[in-house]
Amino acid sequence: MAVAKSCTCTTSTITTTSTRSLTVAVDVNGADLGPAEVARGAADASGVRVILYGPAAEIGPVPSHVSVVDAPVSIAKEADPVRAVRRTPDASIVQAVAAVSSGEADAVISGGSTGAALAAATFGFKRVRGVHRPALALMIPVPGKPFLLLDAGANVEVRPEMLVQFAHMGAAFMEAVGGVASPRVALLANGTESTKGTEVVVAAHEALAGSAGLNFVGNVEGFAIGTGAADVIVADGFTGNVALKVMEGTSAALLGAVRSAAMSNWRSKLGGMLLRPALRGLRSEIDPEEQGGAVLLGLRHIGVVPHGSFRARGFTRAIEVAARGVREDVAGRTYARLAEAGALRKTASEAVGSLPDQS
Amino acid sequence: MAVAKSCTCTTSTITTTSTRSLTVAVDVNGADLGPAEVARGAADASGVRVILYGPAAEIGPVPSHVSVVDAPVSIAKEADPVRAVRRTPDASIVQAVAAVSSGEADAVISGGSTGAALAAATFGFKRVRGVHRPALALMIPVPGKPFLLLDAGANVEVRPEMLVQFAHMGAAFMEAVGGVASPRVALLANGTESTKGTEVVVAAHEALAGSAGLNFVGNVEGFAIGTGAADVIVADGFTGNVALKVMEGTSAALLGAVRSAAMSNWRSKLGGMLLRPALRGLRSEIDPEEQGGAVLLGLRHIGVVPHGSFRARGFTRAIEVAARGVREDVAGRTYARLAEAGALRKTASEAVGSLPDQS
């Protein structure tokens, strides 16, 4: 197992887009468990080539489908990721994104900093033609009723036409990567009636109701978590982010309370012990690592942002999700859907990538 | 047990505000389990007089501290509650609100329709002097770490000064009714930094950071559900409503999955059986009926809106919460807090009650 320790060395091992196999560029900085954990995840990914960007010295030996570009500079902990991306061209995430832009790789994975990954990809990749803004999408592993939530935090303020595009972007991903035919798409609101919600939500509802090629099922309330009412739930990035974290906070509080209850006396302790194997199954079913992390949609290349706390398995899954997104051409399908629905940005020509707060 | 069956009869039994004991007006229409269930809840409330408004024939016998005004007309199921309130002066909720406005009673309880109660009270009660808008507040019974969430749905679009007022209104309630000294107040956002959130949230954060008499602890994320990071969490009514229902949806999904896991095989079934008493304790700890429902704050009189699905116990608690709000003068404390913080509406004179979408 040879470890490529410099850009020169690695570049020489990469063939051109046309002949090389599908390649994923992975930034290993930012992961809570360190670069070696990410590298272990890459080692377990099959059917794909991986280029790791990070401190080569901390990565260790890698199998033949993995190569390493020594990129020790990390901006994963920067408070202002937009500024950090602009000022740090040698940062690992910036180099990983550049590898995709230049055609060396097909998708990018971040080591755990959502802010840095979002800024680098939004800045470095072009948007899908006619897309207003990229969005972060997250598969929510509700037992038996998983759904895709977007935007999970990329766009705090939105316009109705952006929500409409998020709906199509989410549908394209859910179809291509989630394998759901004609996914049911819903708007997150404070009531199921079409008149409920902010002005932006009401306007988006009206536009979505007439949107060609979309299986729009109307508004859903927060209760929809767990009812399987929709395959894709669309929200602005503020509400989506709050909803996502409320889910996580509620789950943690509730599972903690169940655990405490199971420790409250001997009878309960015995019950908890007997129940543990079944609950372990549930825990793995709702394990966010299995989803691979948040997916950046609306750009010409896929980006996947695993959670910083993920173990190797989560990074393996992130690479697999990204590879599937490339193979199934999520970007192309998104464009086709938006075109069919007449939901492309009106002034769209060759929209160059720009940061969310600039366009 | 005499059942007062008409307005005339009931009115004659009510003394004036100055000499009569604390009285709560209760609309019995709209409850899923029917008027008799609400009446049973009223019968169990102690230390307070109760006037029930609803179909006397369906209410049955009541104890001496309860009287009945025959008001069979219900607008609980109307699709447009604002319009229904205006057009239906004899509706039970409108009569209950009028009893408070006229000084016959001190607080109002709705039988289960949030929309009708909100419209009737906002229309019928004056606002606390200097308050922009009333808000719906809800105690979230997280085990060991309860908190007050507002606005839970009354104001879908807000301005920063409204969020600032919600913070003070919530603090006043939490102090007076929740018994928490110097409650920690937080803003719900997509990040803990003061720069995170929509423009409205960022502006509210800045104003709250310098707000006199308020223990403002900054932004919290959705994770804060269950961490006990704040006693009062402030949001606009859209986000607050989504967050509330996401909590409920997540709890239901998770408890359902735990239940399924406990039924998956004999070992688990036995475990579940042994654990059941302890989980029953948890279930009663997180039972929303114990909180009495949502509280309408910012008006000169308290309104409590139990959930339509509540049993008698929930209505008893609603009456008790309303009575405590009156005794502890939540409205007066709210005004005092807002005055101290300089957060009263600038043009405030004698603000008359008006519907949210009109002022």
PDB file of N, CA and C in Angstrom, chain A residues 142-145 255 275 278-279 282-283 285-286, chain B residues 250-264:
ATOM      1  N   VAL A 142     -36.288   7.876   9.781  1.00  0.00           N
ATOM      2  CA  VAL A 142     -37.410   7.469  10.634  1.00  0.00           C
ATOM      3  C   VAL A 142     -37.691   5.991  10.342  1.00  0.00           C
ATOM      4  N   PRO A 143     -37.804   5.165  11.383  1.00  0.00           N
ATOM      5  CA  PRO A 143     -37.993   3.722  11.161  1.00  0.00           C
ATOM      6  C   PRO A 143     -39.149   3.417  10.203  1.00  0.00           C
ATOM      7  N   GLY A 144     -38.819   2.805   9.085  1.00  0.00           N
ATOM      8  CA  GLY A 144     -39.842   2.403   8.123  1.00  0.00           C
ATOM      9  C   GLY A 144     -40.399   3.521   7.275  1.00  0.00           C
ATOM     10  N   LYS A 145     -40.111   4.774   7.644  1.00  0.00           N
ATOM     11  CA  LYS A 145     -40.678   5.902   6.901  1.00  0.00           C
ATOM     12  C   LYS A 145     -39.654   7.012   6.664  1.00  0.00           C
ATOM     13  N   LEU A 255     -34.867   9.186  24.383  1.00  0.00           N
ATOM     14  CA  LEU A 255     -34.107   7.948  24.580  1.00  0.00           C
ATOM     15  C   LEU A 255     -33.381   7.998  25.921  1.00  0.00           C
ATOM     16  N   LEU A 275     -34.726  -6.125  26.753  1.00  0.00           N
ATOM     17  CA  LEU A 275     -35.176  -5.356  25.585  1.00  0.00           C
ATOM     18  C   LEU A 275     -34.010  -4.856  24.732  1.00  0.00           C
ATOM     19  N   ALA A 278     -33.324  -5.733  20.928  1.00  0.00           N
ATOM     20  CA  ALA A 278     -34.322  -5.179  20.002  1.00  0.00           C
ATOM     21  C   ALA A 278     -34.112  -3.674  19.829  1.00  0.00           C
ATOM     22  N   LEU A 279     -33.777  -2.999  20.934  1.00  0.00           N
ATOM     23  CA  LEU A 279     -33.560  -1.554  20.840  1.00  0.00           C
ATOM     24  C   LEU A 279     -32.281  -1.239  20.069  1.00  0.00           C
ATOM     25  N   LEU A 282     -33.244  -0.976  16.578  1.00  0.00           N
ATOM     26  CA  LEU A 282     -33.867   0.325  16.328  1.00  0.00           C
ATOM     27  C   LEU A 282     -32.805   1.411  16.216  1.00  0.00           C
ATOM     28  N   ARG A 283     -31.858   1.354  17.149  1.00  0.00           N
ATOM     29  CA  ARG A 283     -30.803   2.361  17.159  1.00  0.00           C
ATOM     30  C   ARG A 283     -30.016   2.358  15.844  1.00  0.00           C
ATOM     31  N   GLU A 285     -31.179   1.342  13.038  1.00  0.00           N
ATOM     32  CA  GLU A 285     -32.098   1.772  11.973  1.00  0.00           C
ATOM     33  C   GLU A 285     -32.154   3.304  11.885  1.00  0.00           C
ATOM     34  N   ILE A 286     -32.049   3.970  13.046  1.00  0.00           N
ATOM     35  CA  ILE A 286     -32.131   5.435  13.030  1.00  0.00           C
ATOM     36  C   ILE A 286     -30.743   6.082  13.093  1.00  0.00           C
TER      37      ILE A 286
ATOM     38  N   THR B 250     -41.846  13.504  16.451  1.00  0.00           N
ATOM     39  CA  THR B 250     -40.666  12.695  16.760  1.00  0.00           C
ATOM     40  C   THR B 250     -40.934  11.792  17.962  1.00  0.00           C
ATOM     41  N   SER B 251     -41.572  12.363  19.001  1.00  0.00           N
ATOM     42  CA  SER B 251     -41.899  11.558  20.187  1.00  0.00           C
ATOM     43  C   SER B 251     -42.781  10.383  19.802  1.00  0.00           C
ATOM     44  N   ALA B 252     -43.820  10.674  19.013  1.00  0.00           N
ATOM     45  CA  ALA B 252     -44.757   9.620  18.629  1.00  0.00           C
ATOM     46  C   ALA B 252     -44.051   8.539  17.824  1.00  0.00           C
ATOM     47  N   ALA B 253     -43.204   8.957  16.868  1.00  0.00           N
ATOM     48  CA  ALA B 253     -42.500   7.990  16.020  1.00  0.00           C
ATOM     49  C   ALA B 253     -41.567   7.123  16.855  1.00  0.00           C
ATOM     50  N   LEU B 254     -40.864   7.778  17.775  1.00  0.00           N
ATOM     51  CA  LEU B 254     -39.863   7.064  18.561  1.00  0.00           C
ATOM     52  C   LEU B 254     -40.516   6.119  19.564  1.00  0.00           C
ATOM     53  N   LEU B 255     -41.549   6.611  20.256  1.00  0.00           N
ATOM     54  CA  LEU B 255     -42.215   5.744  21.231  1.00  0.00           C
ATOM     55  C   LEU B 255     -42.895   4.585  20.519  1.00  0.00           C
ATOM     56  N   GLY B 256     -43.418   4.863  19.315  1.00  0.00           N
ATOM     57  CA  GLY B 256     -44.019   3.795  18.510  1.00  0.00           C
ATOM     58  C   GLY B 256     -42.983   2.751  18.129  1.00  0.00           C
ATOM     59  N   ALA B 257     -41.784   3.214  17.771  1.00  0.00           N
ATOM     60  CA  ALA B 257     -40.725   2.285  17.373  1.00  0.00           C
ATOM     61  C   ALA B 257     -40.243   1.470  18.566  1.00  0.00           C
ATOM     62  N   VAL B 258     -40.169   2.107  19.742  1.00  0.00           N
ATOM     63  CA  VAL B 258     -39.770   1.376  20.954  1.00  0.00           C
ATOM     64  C   VAL B 258     -40.823   0.298  21.261  1.00  0.00           C
ATOM     65  N   ARG B 259     -42.097   0.684  21.097  1.00  0.00           N
ATOM     66  CA  ARG B 259     -43.190  -0.260  21.336  1.00  0.00           C
ATOM     67  C   ARG B 259     -43.086  -1.449  20.369  1.00  0.00           C
ATOM     68  N   SER B 260     -42.839  -1.147  19.083  1.00  0.00           N
ATOM     69  CA  SER B 260     -42.693  -2.229  18.096  1.00  0.00           C
ATOM     70  C   SER B 260     -41.527  -3.128  18.451  1.00  0.00           C
ATOM     71  N   ALA B 261     -40.411  -2.500  18.855  1.00  0.00           N
ATOM     72  CA  ALA B 261     -39.228  -3.291  19.223  1.00  0.00           C
ATOM     73  C   ALA B 261     -39.575  -4.219  20.379  1.00  0.00           C
ATOM     74  N   ALA B 262     -40.383  -3.698  21.317  1.00  0.00           N
ATOM     75  CA  ALA B 262     -40.749  -4.483  22.495  1.00  0.00           C
ATOM     76  C   ALA B 262     -41.745  -5.595  22.155  1.00  0.00           C
ATOM     77  N   MET B 263     -42.262  -5.605  20.942  1.00  0.00           N
ATOM     78  CA  MET B 263     -43.200  -6.643  20.535  1.00  0.00           C
ATOM     79  C   MET B 263     -42.560  -7.614  19.554  1.00  0.00           C
ATOM     80  N   SER B 264     -41.268  -7.408  19.243  1.00  0.00           N
ATOM     81  CA  SER B 264     -40.660  -8.140  18.133  1.00  0.00           C
ATOM     82  C   SER B 264     -40.379  -9.608  18.441  1.00  0.00           C
TER      83      SER B 264
END
